[in-house]
Amino acid sequence: MFNLMLHHHSQDCIHGCALNSEGSQFSEQKVRILGTALVLVLCFAGSELAIGYFCHSVALQAESGHMISDSFALSLSMVASWIAQRQSKDRANLGDRVEVLAALFNSIGLVAIAIWIGIEAIASLQSPPADILSLPMLITAGIGLGVNGVNVVLLHDSSHHDLNMRGAFLHVIADLISSVGVILAAIAVWLMHWLWADSIISLFVSALIILSAIPLIVQSLNLLGKKPPSNLNIM
């Protein structure tokens, strides 16, 4: 009887240890993914901002400002994942709650960024620039599309089952959409000299960012309202 109980306990321990090991490996993977995305964003955003000023493109400057802000959001997500990874089993809920808080702050940050982009776009419509250098704008936006595309691929799989990663994923999706918008604006300025297209695209991107952030805010608040949260990961 004792041997049977010992065998049963050993099997439970092995199963539990395996689950904990898998969870730890997943947390470490999240930290690595977020770190890679953060490096890519920081390496590109600064140069994009400088080129945006040089080209007189509000859309390019807005995208750069969005990416710079996203570097903070990605840092927040990475720190939250690191904290969750280091929590012991009996404090796992605390780590999960930190990750949900990171997702909430990220989504609120998205709304703030979108409002700023909208204000800049409206100001540009009221006082349009004398000229926009469309070719450097187009090339820079194309490079940004590639950088953001890589980040989307990196974060996509993890975003399905983790709210913190979904917050970071929505940030890079918004960046990707911004890049597409800037490319369209650059083509419109280049071929038809529609300087107003730069501001219109910025307003469109601002609206898309807000629409993507609102569901995440609602879901984060709902999860934080649970006492105690039994499982803050999403399926």
Coordinates of C-alpha atoms in Angstrom, one line a residue:
M1 CA 0.0 0.0 0.0
F2 CA 2.8 2.4 1.0
N3 CA 4.7 1.6 -2.3
L4 CA 1.5 2.2 -4.3
M5 CA 1.0 5.6 -2.5
L6 CA 4.6 6.5 -3.1
H7 CA 4.4 5.6 -6.7
H8 CA 1.2 7.7 -7.1
H9 CA 2.8 10.7 -5.4
S10 CA 5.9 10.4 -7.5
Q11 CA 3.8 10.4 -10.7
D12 CA 2.0 13.5 -9.5
C13 CA 5.3 15.2 -8.7
I14 CA 6.7 14.3 -12.1
H15 CA 3.6 15.6 -13.8
G16 CA 3.6 18.8 -11.8
C17 CA 7.3 19.4 -12.3
A18 CA 6.9 18.9 -16.0
L19 CA 4.0 21.4 -16.1
N20 CA 6.1 23.9 -14.1
S21 CA 9.1 23.4 -16.4
E22 CA 6.9 23.9 -19.5
G23 CA 5.5 27.1 -17.9
S24 CA 9.0 28.4 -17.1
Q25 CA 10.2 27.7 -20.6
F26 CA 7.2 29.5 -22.0
S27 CA 7.9 32.5 -19.8
E28 CA 11.6 32.6 -20.8
Q29 CA 10.5 32.4 -24.4
K30 CA 8.2 35.3 -24.0
V31 CA 11.0 37.4 -22.5
R32 CA 13.3 36.6 -25.4
I33 CA 10.6 37.3 -28.0
L34 CA 9.7 40.7 -26.4
G35 CA 13.4 41.6 -26.1
T36 CA 14.0 40.9 -29.8
A37 CA 11.0 43.0 -30.8
L38 CA 12.2 45.8 -28.5
V39 CA 15.6 45.9 -30.1
L40 CA 14.1 46.0 -33.6
V41 CA 11.7 48.9 -32.7
L42 CA 14.4 51.0 -31.0
C43 CA 16.9 50.5 -33.8
F44 CA 14.4 51.8 -36.4
A45 CA 12.3 54.4 -34.6
G46 CA 14.9 57.1 -34.0
S47 CA 16.1 57.2 -37.6
E48 CA 12.4 57.2 -38.8
L49 CA 11.7 60.3 -36.6
A50 CA 14.7 62.2 -38.1
I51 CA 13.7 61.3 -41.7
G52 CA 10.1 62.3 -40.9
Y53 CA 11.2 65.8 -39.9
F54 CA 13.4 66.0 -43.0
C55 CA 10.5 64.9 -45.3
H56 CA 7.9 67.2 -43.6
S57 CA 5.7 64.1 -43.1
V58 CA 3.3 64.1 -40.2
A59 CA 2.4 60.5 -40.9
L60 CA 6.1 59.4 -40.7
Q61 CA 6.7 61.3 -37.5
A62 CA 3.5 59.9 -36.0
E63 CA 4.5 56.4 -36.9
S64 CA 8.0 57.0 -35.4
G65 CA 6.4 58.4 -32.2
H66 CA 4.2 55.4 -32.0
M67 CA 7.1 53.1 -32.3
I68 CA 9.1 54.9 -29.7
S69 CA 6.2 54.7 -27.3
D70 CA 5.8 51.1 -28.2
S71 CA 9.4 50.5 -27.0
F72 CA 8.2 51.5 -23.5
A73 CA 5.2 49.2 -23.9
L74 CA 7.3 46.3 -25.0
S75 CA 9.7 46.9 -22.1
L76 CA 6.7 46.9 -19.7
S77 CA 5.5 43.6 -21.2
M78 CA 8.9 42.1 -20.9
V79 CA 9.4 43.1 -17.3
A80 CA 5.9 41.8 -16.5
S81 CA 6.7 38.4 -18.1
W82 CA 10.0 38.3 -16.2
I83 CA 8.2 39.0 -12.9
A84 CA 5.6 36.3 -13.7
Q85 CA 8.4 33.8 -14.6
R86 CA 10.1 34.3 -11.2
Q87 CA 7.0 33.9 -9.1
S88 CA 6.8 30.7 -7.1
K89 CA 3.8 28.3 -7.6
D90 CA 1.9 29.6 -4.6
R91 CA 2.3 33.2 -5.9
A92 CA 1.5 32.5 -9.5
N93 CA -1.7 34.6 -9.4
L94 CA 0.5 37.6 -8.5
G95 CA 2.6 37.1 -11.6
D96 CA -0.5 36.7 -13.7
R97 CA -2.0 39.9 -12.3
V98 CA 1.2 41.8 -13.1
E99 CA 0.9 40.7 -16.7
V100 CA -2.7 41.7 -17.0
L101 CA -1.8 45.1 -15.6
A102 CA 0.9 45.4 -18.2
A103 CA -1.7 44.6 -20.9
L104 CA -4.1 47.3 -19.4
F105 CA -1.4 50.0 -19.4
N106 CA -0.3 49.1 -22.9
S107 CA -3.8 49.4 -24.2
I108 CA -4.4 52.7 -22.5
G109 CA -1.1 53.9 -23.9
L110 CA -2.3 52.9 -27.4
V111 CA -5.4 55.2 -26.9
A112 CA -3.2 58.1 -25.8
I113 CA -0.9 57.7 -28.8
A114 CA -3.8 57.5 -31.1
I115 CA -5.2 60.8 -29.7
W116 CA -1.8 62.5 -30.2
I117 CA -1.6 61.3 -33.8
G118 CA -5.1 62.6 -34.5
I119 CA -4.3 66.0 -33.0
E120 CA -1.1 66.3 -35.1
A121 CA -3.0 65.2 -38.2
I122 CA -5.7 67.8 -37.7
A123 CA -3.1 70.5 -37.2
S124 CA -1.4 69.5 -40.4
L125 CA -4.7 69.7 -42.3
Q126 CA -5.2 73.2 -41.0
S127 CA -1.7 74.3 -41.8
P128 CA -0.3 71.9 -44.5
P129 CA 3.4 71.8 -45.2
A130 CA 4.7 73.5 -48.3
D131 CA 6.1 70.2 -49.6
I132 CA 6.6 66.6 -48.6
L133 CA 9.6 64.6 -49.9
S134 CA 7.7 61.5 -50.9
L135 CA 10.6 59.3 -52.1
P136 CA 12.5 59.2 -48.7
M137 CA 9.1 58.9 -47.0
L138 CA 8.2 55.9 -49.2
I139 CA 11.6 54.1 -48.7
T140 CA 11.5 54.7 -44.9
A141 CA 7.9 53.4 -44.6
G142 CA 8.8 50.3 -46.6
I143 CA 11.7 49.5 -44.2
G144 CA 9.3 50.1 -41.3
L145 CA 6.9 47.7 -42.8
G146 CA 9.6 45.0 -42.9
V147 CA 10.6 45.7 -39.3
N148 CA 7.0 45.6 -38.0
G149 CA 6.3 42.5 -40.1
V150 CA 9.1 40.7 -38.4
N151 CA 7.7 41.7 -35.0
V152 CA 4.2 40.6 -35.9
V153 CA 5.6 37.1 -36.8
L154 CA 7.6 36.9 -33.5
L155 CA 4.6 37.8 -31.3
H156 CA 1.7 36.2 -33.2
D157 CA 1.7 32.7 -31.7
S158 CA 2.1 33.8 -28.1
S159 CA -0.7 36.4 -28.4
H160 CA -3.4 33.7 -28.7
H161 CA -3.2 32.5 -25.1
D162 CA -1.6 35.3 -23.1
L163 CA -3.2 38.7 -22.5
N164 CA 0.1 40.5 -21.9
M165 CA 1.5 39.2 -25.2
R166 CA -1.7 40.2 -26.9
G167 CA -1.2 43.8 -25.7
A168 CA 2.3 43.8 -27.1
F169 CA 1.0 42.2 -30.3
L170 CA -1.6 44.8 -30.8
H171 CA 1.1 47.5 -30.5
V172 CA 3.1 46.0 -33.4
I173 CA 0.0 45.4 -35.4
A174 CA -0.8 49.1 -35.1
D175 CA 2.7 49.8 -36.2
L176 CA 2.3 47.6 -39.2
I177 CA -0.9 49.3 -40.2
S178 CA 0.8 52.7 -39.7
S179 CA 3.5 51.6 -42.1
V180 CA 1.0 50.5 -44.7
G181 CA -0.8 53.9 -44.3
V182 CA 2.4 55.9 -44.7
I183 CA 3.3 53.9 -47.8
L184 CA -0.1 54.8 -49.3
A185 CA 0.2 58.4 -48.3
A186 CA 3.7 58.6 -49.8
I187 CA 2.4 57.1 -53.1
A188 CA -0.4 59.6 -53.2
V189 CA 1.9 62.6 -52.6
W190 CA 4.4 61.3 -55.1
L191 CA 2.0 60.5 -58.0
M192 CA -0.8 63.1 -57.4
H193 CA 0.8 65.6 -55.1
W194 CA -2.0 65.1 -52.6
L195 CA -0.3 66.6 -49.5
W196 CA -3.5 66.2 -47.5
A197 CA -3.2 62.4 -47.9
D198 CA -0.4 62.4 -45.3
S199 CA -2.8 63.8 -42.6
I200 CA -5.8 61.8 -43.7
I201 CA -3.8 58.5 -43.4
S202 CA -2.7 59.6 -39.9
L203 CA -6.3 60.1 -38.8
F204 CA -7.3 56.7 -40.2
V205 CA -4.4 55.0 -38.4
S206 CA -5.4 56.9 -35.2
A207 CA -9.0 55.5 -35.4
L208 CA -7.7 51.9 -36.1
I209 CA -5.4 52.0 -33.0
I210 CA -8.3 53.1 -30.8
L211 CA -10.6 50.4 -32.1
S212 CA -7.9 47.7 -31.5
A213 CA -7.2 48.9 -27.9
I214 CA -10.8 49.2 -26.5
P215 CA -11.5 45.4 -26.4
L216 CA -8.2 44.8 -24.6
I217 CA -9.0 47.5 -22.0
V218 CA -12.3 45.9 -21.3
Q219 CA -10.9 42.3 -21.1
S220 CA -8.1 43.5 -18.8
L221 CA -10.4 45.3 -16.4
N222 CA -12.7 42.2 -16.3
L223 CA -9.8 39.9 -15.4
L224 CA -8.5 42.3 -12.8
G225 CA -12.0 42.4 -11.2
K226 CA -11.9 38.7 -10.5
K227 CA -11.0 37.9 -6.9
P228 CA -8.9 35.8 -6.8
P229 CA -8.1 35.2 -10.5
S230 CA -8.0 31.5 -11.0
N231 CA -6.3 31.7 -14.4
L232 CA -5.5 35.0 -16.1
N233 CA -4.3 33.4 -19.3
I234 CA -6.8 33.5 -22.1
M235 CA -7.8 30.7 -24.5

